[in-house]
Coordinates of C-alpha atoms (C1' of nucleotides) in Angstrom, one line a residue:
Chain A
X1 CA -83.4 10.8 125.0
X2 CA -85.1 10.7 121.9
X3 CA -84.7 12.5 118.4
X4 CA -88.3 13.9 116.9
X5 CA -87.1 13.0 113.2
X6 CA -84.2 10.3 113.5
X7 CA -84.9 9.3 109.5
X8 CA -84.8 12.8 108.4
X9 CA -82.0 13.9 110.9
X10 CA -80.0 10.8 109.5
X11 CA -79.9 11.5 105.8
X12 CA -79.1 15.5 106.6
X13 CA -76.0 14.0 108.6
X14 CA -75.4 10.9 106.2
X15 CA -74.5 13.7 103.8
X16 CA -72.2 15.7 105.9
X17 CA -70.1 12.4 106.0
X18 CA -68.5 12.5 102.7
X19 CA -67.8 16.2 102.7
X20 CA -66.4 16.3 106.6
X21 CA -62.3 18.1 106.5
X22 CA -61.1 16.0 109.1
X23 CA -61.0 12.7 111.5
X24 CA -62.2 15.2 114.6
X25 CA -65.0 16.1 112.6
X26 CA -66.6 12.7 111.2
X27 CA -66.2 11.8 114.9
X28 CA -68.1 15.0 116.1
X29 CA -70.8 14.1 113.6
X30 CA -71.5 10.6 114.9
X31 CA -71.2 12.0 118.4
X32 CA -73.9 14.6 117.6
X33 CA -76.2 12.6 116.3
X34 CA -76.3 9.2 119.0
X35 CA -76.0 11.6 121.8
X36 CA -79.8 12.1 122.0
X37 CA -80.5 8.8 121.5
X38 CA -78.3 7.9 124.7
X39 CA -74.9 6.8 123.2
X40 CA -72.2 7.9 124.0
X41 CA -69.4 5.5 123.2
X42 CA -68.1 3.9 120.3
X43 CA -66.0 1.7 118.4
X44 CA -65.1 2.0 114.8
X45 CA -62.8 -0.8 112.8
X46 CA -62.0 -2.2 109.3
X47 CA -62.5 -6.4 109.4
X48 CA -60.1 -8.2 108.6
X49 CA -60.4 -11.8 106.9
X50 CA -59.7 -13.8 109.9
X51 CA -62.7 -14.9 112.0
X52 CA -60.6 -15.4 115.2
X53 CA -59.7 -11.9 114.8
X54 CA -61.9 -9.9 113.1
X55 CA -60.2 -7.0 113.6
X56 CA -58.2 -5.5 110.9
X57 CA -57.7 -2.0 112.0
X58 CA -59.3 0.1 114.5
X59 CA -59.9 3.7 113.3
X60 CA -61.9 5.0 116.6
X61 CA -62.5 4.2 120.2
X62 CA -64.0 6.6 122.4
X63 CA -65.9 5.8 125.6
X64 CA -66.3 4.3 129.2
X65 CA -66.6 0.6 127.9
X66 CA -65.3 -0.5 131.0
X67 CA -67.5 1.2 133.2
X68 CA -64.8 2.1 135.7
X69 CA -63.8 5.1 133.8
X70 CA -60.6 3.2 132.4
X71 CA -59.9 3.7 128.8
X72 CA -60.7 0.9 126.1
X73 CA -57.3 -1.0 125.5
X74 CA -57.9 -1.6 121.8
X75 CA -55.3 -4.8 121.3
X76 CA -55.9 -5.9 124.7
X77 CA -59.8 -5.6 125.1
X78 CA -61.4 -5.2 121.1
X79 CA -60.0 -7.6 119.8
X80 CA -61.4 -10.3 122.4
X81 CA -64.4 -9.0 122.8
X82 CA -67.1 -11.7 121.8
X83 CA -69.6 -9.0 120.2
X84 CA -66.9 -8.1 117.5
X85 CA -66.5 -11.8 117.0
X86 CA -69.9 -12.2 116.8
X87 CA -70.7 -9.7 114.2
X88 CA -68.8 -12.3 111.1
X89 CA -71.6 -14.4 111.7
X90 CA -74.3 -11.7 110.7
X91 CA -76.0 -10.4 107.8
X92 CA -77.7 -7.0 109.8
X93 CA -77.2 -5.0 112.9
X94 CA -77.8 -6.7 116.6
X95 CA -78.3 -4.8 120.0
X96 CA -75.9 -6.7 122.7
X97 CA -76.1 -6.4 126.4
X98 CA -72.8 -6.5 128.6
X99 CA -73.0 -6.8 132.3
X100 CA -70.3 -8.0 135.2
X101 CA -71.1 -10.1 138.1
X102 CA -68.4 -11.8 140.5
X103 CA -67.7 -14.1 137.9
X104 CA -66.6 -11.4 135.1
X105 CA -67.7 -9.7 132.1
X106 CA -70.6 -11.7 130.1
X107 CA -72.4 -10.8 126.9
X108 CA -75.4 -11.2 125.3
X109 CA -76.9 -10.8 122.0
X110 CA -80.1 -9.5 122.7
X111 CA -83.1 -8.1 120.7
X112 CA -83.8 -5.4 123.4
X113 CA -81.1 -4.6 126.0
X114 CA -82.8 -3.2 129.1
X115 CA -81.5 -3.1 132.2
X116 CA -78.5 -3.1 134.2
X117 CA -75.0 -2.8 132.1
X118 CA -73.6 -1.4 129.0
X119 CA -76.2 -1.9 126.3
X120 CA -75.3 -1.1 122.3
X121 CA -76.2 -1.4 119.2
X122 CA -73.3 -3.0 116.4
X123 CA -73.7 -2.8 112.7
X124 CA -71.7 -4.6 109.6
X125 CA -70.6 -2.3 107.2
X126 CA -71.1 -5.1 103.9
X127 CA -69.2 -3.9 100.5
X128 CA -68.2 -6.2 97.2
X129 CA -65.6 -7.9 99.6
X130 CA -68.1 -8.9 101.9
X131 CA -67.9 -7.4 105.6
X132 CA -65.4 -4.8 105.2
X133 CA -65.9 -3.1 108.9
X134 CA -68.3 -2.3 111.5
X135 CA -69.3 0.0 114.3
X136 CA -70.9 -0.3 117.9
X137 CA -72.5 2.8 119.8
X138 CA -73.1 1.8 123.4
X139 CA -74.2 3.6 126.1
X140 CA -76.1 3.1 129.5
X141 CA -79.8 3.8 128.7
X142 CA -80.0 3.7 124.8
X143 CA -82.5 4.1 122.2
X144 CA -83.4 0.8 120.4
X145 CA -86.5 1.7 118.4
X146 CA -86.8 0.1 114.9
X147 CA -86.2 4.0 113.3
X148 CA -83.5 4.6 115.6
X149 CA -81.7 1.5 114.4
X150 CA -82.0 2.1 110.7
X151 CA -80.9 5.7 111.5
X152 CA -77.9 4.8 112.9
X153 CA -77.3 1.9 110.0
X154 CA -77.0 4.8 107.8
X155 CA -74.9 7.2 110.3
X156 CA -72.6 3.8 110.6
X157 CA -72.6 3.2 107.1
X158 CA -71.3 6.7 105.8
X159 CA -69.3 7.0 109.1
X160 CA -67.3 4.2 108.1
X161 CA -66.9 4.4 104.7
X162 CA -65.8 8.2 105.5
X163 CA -63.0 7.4 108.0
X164 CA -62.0 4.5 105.6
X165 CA -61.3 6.6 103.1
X166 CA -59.3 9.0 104.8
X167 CA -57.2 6.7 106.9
X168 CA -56.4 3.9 104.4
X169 CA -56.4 6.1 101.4
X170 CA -53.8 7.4 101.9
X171 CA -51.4 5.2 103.5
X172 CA -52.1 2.0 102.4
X173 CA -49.5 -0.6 103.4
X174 CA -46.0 0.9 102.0
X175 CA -44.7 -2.6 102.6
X176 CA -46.7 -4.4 100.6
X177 CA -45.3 -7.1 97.9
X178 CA -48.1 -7.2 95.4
X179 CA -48.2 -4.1 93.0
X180 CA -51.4 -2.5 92.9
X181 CA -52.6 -4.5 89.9
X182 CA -51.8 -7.7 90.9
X183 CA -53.7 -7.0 94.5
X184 CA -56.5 -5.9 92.3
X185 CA -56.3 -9.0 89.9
X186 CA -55.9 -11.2 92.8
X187 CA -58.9 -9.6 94.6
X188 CA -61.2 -11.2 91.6
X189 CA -60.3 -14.2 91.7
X190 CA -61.0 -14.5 95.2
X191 CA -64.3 -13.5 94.6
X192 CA -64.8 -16.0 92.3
X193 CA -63.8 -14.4 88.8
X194 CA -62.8 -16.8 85.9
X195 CA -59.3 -15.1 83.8
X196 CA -61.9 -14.5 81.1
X197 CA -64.3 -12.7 83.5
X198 CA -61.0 -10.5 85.0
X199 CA -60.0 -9.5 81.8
X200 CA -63.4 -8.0 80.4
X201 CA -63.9 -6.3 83.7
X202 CA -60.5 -4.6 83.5
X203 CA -60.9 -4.2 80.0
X204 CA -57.6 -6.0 79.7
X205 CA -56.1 -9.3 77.7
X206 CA -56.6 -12.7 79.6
X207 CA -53.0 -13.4 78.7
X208 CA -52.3 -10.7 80.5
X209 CA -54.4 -11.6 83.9
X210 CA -52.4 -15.0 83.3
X211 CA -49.3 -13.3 83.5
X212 CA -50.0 -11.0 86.6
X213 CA -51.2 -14.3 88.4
X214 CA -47.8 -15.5 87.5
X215 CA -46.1 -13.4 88.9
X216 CA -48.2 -13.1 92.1
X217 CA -47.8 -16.5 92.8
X218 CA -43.9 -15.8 92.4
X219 CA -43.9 -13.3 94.6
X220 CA -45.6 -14.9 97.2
X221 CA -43.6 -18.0 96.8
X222 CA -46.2 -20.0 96.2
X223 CA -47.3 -23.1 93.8
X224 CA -51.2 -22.4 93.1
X225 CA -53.4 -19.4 92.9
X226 CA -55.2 -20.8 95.7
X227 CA -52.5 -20.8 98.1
X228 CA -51.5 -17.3 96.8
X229 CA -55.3 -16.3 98.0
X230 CA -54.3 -18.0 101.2
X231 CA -51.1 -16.2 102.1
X232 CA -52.4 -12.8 100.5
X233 CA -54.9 -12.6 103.0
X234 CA -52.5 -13.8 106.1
X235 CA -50.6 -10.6 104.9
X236 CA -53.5 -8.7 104.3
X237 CA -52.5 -8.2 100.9
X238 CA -56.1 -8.6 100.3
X239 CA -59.0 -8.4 102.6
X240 CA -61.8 -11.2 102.6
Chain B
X1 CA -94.3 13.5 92.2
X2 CA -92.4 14.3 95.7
X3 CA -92.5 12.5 98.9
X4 CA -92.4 15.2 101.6
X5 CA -90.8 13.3 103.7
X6 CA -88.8 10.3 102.2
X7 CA -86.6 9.4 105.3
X8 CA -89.5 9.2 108.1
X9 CA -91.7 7.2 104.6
X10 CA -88.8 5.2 104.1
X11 CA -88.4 3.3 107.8
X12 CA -92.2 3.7 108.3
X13 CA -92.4 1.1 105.3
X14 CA -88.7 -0.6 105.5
X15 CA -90.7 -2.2 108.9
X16 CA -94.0 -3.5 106.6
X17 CA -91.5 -5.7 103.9
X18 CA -90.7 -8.3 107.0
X19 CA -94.3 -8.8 107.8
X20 CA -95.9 -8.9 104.4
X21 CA -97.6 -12.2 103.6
X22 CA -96.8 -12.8 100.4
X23 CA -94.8 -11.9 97.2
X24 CA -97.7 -9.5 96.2
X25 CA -98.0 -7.8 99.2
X26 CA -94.1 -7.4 98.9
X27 CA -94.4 -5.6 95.1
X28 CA -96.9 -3.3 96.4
X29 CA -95.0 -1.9 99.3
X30 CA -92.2 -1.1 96.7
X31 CA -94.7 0.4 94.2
X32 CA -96.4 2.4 96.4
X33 CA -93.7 3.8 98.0
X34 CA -91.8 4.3 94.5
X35 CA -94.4 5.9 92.6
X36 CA -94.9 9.0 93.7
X37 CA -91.1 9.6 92.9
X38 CA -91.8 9.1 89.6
X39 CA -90.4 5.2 89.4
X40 CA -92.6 3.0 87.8
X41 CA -90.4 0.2 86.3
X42 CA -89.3 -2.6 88.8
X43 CA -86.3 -5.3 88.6
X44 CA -85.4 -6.9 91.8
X45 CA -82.5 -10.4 91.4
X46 CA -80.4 -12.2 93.1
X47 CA -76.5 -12.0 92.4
X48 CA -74.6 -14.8 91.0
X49 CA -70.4 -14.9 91.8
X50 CA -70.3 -15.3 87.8
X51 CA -69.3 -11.5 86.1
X52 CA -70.6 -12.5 83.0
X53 CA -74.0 -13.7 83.9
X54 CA -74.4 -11.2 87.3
X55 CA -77.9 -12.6 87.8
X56 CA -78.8 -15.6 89.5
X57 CA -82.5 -15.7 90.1
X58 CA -84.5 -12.8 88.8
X59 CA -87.2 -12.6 92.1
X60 CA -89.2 -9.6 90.3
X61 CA -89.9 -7.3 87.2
X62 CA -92.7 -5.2 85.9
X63 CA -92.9 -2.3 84.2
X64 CA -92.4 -1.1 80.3
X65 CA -88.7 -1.0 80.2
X66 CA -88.9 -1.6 76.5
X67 CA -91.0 1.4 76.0
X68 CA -92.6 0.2 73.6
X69 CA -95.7 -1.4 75.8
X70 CA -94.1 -5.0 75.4
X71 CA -93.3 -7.2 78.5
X72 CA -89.3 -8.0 79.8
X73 CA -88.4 -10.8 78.8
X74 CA -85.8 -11.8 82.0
X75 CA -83.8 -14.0 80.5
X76 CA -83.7 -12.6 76.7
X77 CA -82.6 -9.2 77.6
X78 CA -82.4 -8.2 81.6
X79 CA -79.2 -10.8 81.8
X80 CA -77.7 -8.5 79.2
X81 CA -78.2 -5.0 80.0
X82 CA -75.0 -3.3 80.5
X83 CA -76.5 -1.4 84.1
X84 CA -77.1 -4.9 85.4
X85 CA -73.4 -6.2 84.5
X86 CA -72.2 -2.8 85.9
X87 CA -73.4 -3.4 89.2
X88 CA -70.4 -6.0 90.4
X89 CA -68.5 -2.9 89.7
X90 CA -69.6 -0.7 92.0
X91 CA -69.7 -0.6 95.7
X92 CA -72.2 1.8 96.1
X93 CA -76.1 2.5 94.3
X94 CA -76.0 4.8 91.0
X95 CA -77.8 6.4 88.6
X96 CA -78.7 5.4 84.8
X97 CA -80.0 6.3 81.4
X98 CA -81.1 4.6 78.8
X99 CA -81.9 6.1 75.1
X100 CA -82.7 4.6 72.3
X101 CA -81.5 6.3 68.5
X102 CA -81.3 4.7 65.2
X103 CA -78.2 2.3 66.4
X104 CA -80.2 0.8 69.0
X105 CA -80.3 1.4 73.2
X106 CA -77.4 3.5 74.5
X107 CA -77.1 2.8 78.2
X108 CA -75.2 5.7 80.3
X109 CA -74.2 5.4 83.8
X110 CA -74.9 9.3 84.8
X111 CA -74.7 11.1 88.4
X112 CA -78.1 13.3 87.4
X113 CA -80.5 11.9 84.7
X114 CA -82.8 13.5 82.8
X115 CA -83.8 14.0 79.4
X116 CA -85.7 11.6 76.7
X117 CA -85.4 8.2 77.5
X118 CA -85.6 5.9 80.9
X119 CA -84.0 6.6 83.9
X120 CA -83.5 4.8 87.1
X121 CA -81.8 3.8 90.1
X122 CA -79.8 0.7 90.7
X123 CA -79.4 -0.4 94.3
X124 CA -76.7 -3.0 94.7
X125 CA -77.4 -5.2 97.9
X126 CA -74.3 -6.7 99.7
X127 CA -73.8 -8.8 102.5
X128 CA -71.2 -11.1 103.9
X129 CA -70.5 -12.9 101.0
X130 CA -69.8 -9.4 99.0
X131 CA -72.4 -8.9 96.1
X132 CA -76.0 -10.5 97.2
X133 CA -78.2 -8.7 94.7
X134 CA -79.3 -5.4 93.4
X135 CA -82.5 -3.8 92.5
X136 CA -83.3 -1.2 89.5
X137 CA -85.7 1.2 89.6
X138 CA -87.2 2.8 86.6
X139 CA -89.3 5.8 85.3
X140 CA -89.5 8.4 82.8
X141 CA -89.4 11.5 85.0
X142 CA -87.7 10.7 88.3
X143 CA -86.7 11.9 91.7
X144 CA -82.9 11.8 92.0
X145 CA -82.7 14.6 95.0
X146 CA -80.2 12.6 97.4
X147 CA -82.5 11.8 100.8
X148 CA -84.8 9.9 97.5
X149 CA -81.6 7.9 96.7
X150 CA -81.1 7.3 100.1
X151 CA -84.8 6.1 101.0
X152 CA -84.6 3.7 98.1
X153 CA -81.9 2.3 99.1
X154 CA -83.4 1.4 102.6
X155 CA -86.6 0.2 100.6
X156 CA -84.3 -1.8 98.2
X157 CA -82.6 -3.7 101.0
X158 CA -85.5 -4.5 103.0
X159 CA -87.4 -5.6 99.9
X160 CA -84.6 -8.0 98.8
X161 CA -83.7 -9.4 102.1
X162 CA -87.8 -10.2 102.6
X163 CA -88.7 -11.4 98.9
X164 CA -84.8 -13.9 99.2
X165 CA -86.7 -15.0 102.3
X166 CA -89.6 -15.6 100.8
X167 CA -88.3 -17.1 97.4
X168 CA -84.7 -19.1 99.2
X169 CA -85.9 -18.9 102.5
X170 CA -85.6 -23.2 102.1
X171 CA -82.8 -23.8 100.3
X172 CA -80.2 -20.7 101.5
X173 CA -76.9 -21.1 101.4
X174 CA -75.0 -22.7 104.4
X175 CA -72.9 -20.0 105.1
X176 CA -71.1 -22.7 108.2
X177 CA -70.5 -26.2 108.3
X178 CA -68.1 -27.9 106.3
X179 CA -67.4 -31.3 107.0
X180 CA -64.6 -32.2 109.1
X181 CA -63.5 -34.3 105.5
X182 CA -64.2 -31.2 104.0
X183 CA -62.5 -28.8 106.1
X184 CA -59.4 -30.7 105.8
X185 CA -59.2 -31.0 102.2
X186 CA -59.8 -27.2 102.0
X187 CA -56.9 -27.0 104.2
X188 CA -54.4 -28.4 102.3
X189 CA -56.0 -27.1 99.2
X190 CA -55.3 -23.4 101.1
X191 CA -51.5 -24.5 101.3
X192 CA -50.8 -24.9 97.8
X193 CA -51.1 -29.0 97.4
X194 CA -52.8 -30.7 94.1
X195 CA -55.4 -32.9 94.0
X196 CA -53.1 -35.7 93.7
X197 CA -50.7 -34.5 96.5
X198 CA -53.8 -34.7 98.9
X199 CA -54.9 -38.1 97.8
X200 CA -51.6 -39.5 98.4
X201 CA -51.5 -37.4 102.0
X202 CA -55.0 -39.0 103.2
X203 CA -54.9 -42.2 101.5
X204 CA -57.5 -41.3 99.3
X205 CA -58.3 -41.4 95.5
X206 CA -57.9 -38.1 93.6
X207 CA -61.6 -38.9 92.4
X208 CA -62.4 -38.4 96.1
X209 CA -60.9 -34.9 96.3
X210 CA -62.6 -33.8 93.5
X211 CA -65.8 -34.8 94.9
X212 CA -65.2 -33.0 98.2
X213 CA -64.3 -29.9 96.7
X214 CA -67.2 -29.7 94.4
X215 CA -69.2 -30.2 97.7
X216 CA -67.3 -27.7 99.3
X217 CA -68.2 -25.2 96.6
X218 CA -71.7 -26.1 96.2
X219 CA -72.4 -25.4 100.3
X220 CA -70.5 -22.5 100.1
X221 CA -72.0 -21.7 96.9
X222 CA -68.8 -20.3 95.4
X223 CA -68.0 -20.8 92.0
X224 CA -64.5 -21.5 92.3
X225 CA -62.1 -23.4 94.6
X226 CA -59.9 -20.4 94.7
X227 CA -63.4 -18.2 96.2
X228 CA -63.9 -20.8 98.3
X229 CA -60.6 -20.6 100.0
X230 CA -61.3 -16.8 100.4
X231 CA -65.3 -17.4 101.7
X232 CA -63.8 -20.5 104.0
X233 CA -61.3 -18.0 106.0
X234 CA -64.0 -15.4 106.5
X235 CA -66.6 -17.8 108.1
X236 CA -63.7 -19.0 109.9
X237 CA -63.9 -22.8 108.6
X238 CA -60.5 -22.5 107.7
X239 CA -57.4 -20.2 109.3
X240 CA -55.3 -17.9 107.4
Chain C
dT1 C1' -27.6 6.9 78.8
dT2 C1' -28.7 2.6 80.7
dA3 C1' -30.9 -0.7 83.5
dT4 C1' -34.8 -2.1 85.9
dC5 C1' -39.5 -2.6 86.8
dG6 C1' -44.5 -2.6 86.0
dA7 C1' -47.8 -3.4 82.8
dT8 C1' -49.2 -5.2 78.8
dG9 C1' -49.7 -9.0 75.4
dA10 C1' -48.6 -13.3 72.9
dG11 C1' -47.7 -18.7 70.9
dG12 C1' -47.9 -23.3 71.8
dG13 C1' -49.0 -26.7 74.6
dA14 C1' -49.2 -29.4 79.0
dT15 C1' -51.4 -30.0 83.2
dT16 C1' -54.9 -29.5 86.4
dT17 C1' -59.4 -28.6 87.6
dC18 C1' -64.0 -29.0 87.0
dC19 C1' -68.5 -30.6 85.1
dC20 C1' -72.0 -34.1 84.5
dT21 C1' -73.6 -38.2 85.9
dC22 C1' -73.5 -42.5 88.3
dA23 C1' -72.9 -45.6 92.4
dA24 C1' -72.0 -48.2 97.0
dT25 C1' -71.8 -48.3 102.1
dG26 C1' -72.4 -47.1 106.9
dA27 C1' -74.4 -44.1 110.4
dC28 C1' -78.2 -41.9 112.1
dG29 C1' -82.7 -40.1 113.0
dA30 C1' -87.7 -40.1 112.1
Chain D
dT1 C1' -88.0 -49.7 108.0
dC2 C1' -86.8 -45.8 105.3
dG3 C1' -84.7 -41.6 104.0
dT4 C1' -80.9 -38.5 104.3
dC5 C1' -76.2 -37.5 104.7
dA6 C1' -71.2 -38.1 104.8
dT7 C1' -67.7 -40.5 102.6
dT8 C1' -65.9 -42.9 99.3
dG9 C1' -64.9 -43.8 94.2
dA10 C1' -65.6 -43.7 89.2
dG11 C1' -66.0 -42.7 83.4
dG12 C1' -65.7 -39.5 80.0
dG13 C1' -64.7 -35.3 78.5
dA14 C1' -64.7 -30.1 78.6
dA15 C1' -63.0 -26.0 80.5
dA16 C1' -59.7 -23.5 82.8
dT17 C1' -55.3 -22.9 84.6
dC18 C1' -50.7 -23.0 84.3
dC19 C1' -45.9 -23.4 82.2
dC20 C1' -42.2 -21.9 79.3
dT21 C1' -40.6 -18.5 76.6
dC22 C1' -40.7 -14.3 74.2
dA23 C1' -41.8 -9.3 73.4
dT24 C1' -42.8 -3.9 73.7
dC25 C1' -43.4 0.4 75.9
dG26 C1' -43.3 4.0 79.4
dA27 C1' -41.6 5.4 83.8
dT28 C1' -38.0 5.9 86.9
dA29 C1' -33.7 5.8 89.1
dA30 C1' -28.7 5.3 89.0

DNA sequence: TTATCGATGAGGGATTTCCCTCAATGACGA
DNA sequence: TCGTCATTGAGGGAAATCCCTCATCGATAA
């Protein structure tokens, strides 16, 4: 149930992350390595900008999370799950406890799930955007020491950013309306960016950063920047 | 001038920085563990939403990174160095070099330093709100062996998060809880409506909006209305 | 070859937002 | 009773954004 060296384990398998060939393998990799540590399910998705669904994209489910051997429905069951709701209100990983009694399913947010239930561990990947995805191992009878934890931060972490790469890499949204520049441009001043700030950073004109702001806002059909922030991340032309 | 075993060091001592009773005691868990990797020179801040001025509060520094035996001085030089700008660039830590010739310091960001000069390690911390601060550390002659990057960056994080404790602990940002006034104006900020346009909706005087929204900002502690928008959806004040 | 588009940059100026600082009132909790 | 907070409103002015219009160049497709 437990690994003799989980820190050093985790940065000899942290580096296997970036150099993994396929989807199969990144997910044999974090399979590997919580499988000692008694998890063996898990969920893996990008966040979106919307707190009353946090849920952007989900890039892997695998795992009895029902407990009756049924398989995860991801838009039926994820997305309402309270535990990925909860994790937009974080700044590090929790441990949660899910149990079911006559009157349903109910979950907890605990600091050491024992016990009855599925127990698991879920961690925020953060990035420049701020929370940009997260992950939750769960299992029956887990490991939840402190070294355990930050191991599997780090297995999360280069998980994540892994499977992010190869999945939205390469096929980012063919339908979108905002050329790659203006999504990028747009993308700063959501983060708080002045025009002056943009330009420097791009090593571009702020006359020019004027004018790609210009014609986002056409494109979007809208009046202010503000509202083009608005509707670019209801069409998750950007992410928040 | 090698750990033998970074990882295990690393959470063995990331557990220490949230029980350490003081600022102090903080600096020498991060020195001691540092050193005998050959990093000698410390800079620990805060991160501001402004690009040209990426620091907000500098919590720590120490160390000759003049060479020359003379002190930092934070606010004459650290707010201008080039590596600390380059951090809200990146979304992952890096490497750096920094020679000085007969034209003055040449700063390089570089995948494996070495040579004449200083090098170090910047460590950039994020967290929901994207960038939240970073934390450079210096030497001479330096372990850059990948499981060293990686245990600094557990010791960066858990030194920031426990010195922002210490330091904002009182005063942290209300990442919740806009006013239902507030809220509101945000709203029909988010849908494209001036200031004056909103005053006439509510009955209000423009002077009113303004004041909101510069209240808004300030307990969002955004820069701009435009971030705030983007900050507001996230935390689920407002809906996209 | 031509037209369109993205990306870049600009002049001149108007509008809007934002900053700094000040102030009053009512509700509420210690 | 007093302090804090939300809400309201303001003066004066600076900074930033936005508008209108124009322009060039390279890539790409018809």
């Amino acid at each position: 149930m437990l690994r003799s060296a989980p820190a050093e384990d985790a940065f000899t398998c942290a580096r296997a992350f970036a150099g993994a060939e396929s989807m199969d393998r990144l997910c044999v990799l974090v399979r590997d390595f919580a499988a000692p540590m008694g998890y063996d399910r898990f969920l893996i998705f990008s966040a979106s900008a919307n707190a009353e669904d946090p849920i952007d994209r989900i890039y892997w489910v695998e795992g009895d999370w029902f407990e009756d051997g049924s398989f995860v429905d991801a838009d039926a069951y994820v997305r309402r799950c309270p535990v990925n709701r909860h994790v937009t209100e974080v700044r590090e990983s929790f441990f949660w406890t899910k149990t079911r009694d006559a009157e349903g399913e109910r979950y907890r947010i605990v600091r050491h799930p024992r016990g009855r239930g599925v127990h698991g561990l879920q961690v925020p990947v953060f990035g420049p955007t701020g929370l940009e995805g997260a992950i939750s191992f769960g299992g029956l009878r887990i490991d939840t020491s402190f070294h355990t934890q930050l191991a599997l931060e780090i297995i999360a972490r280069a998980a994540f950013v892994a499977m992010r790469a190869r999945l939205e890499g390469a096929n980012k949204p063919a339908a979108t309306a905002l050329t790659d520049r203006e999504r990028e441009v747009l993308t700063w001043i959501a983060v708080g960016r002045r025009h002056v700030e943009i330009a420097d950073t791009l090593g571009l004109s702020e006359r020019t950063i004027e004018n790609h702001l210009r014609r986002i806002r056409k494109r979007l059909g809208v009046t202010t920047t503000a509202q083009a922030i608005h509707v670019a991340i209801r069409t998750g032309e950007i992410l928040a």
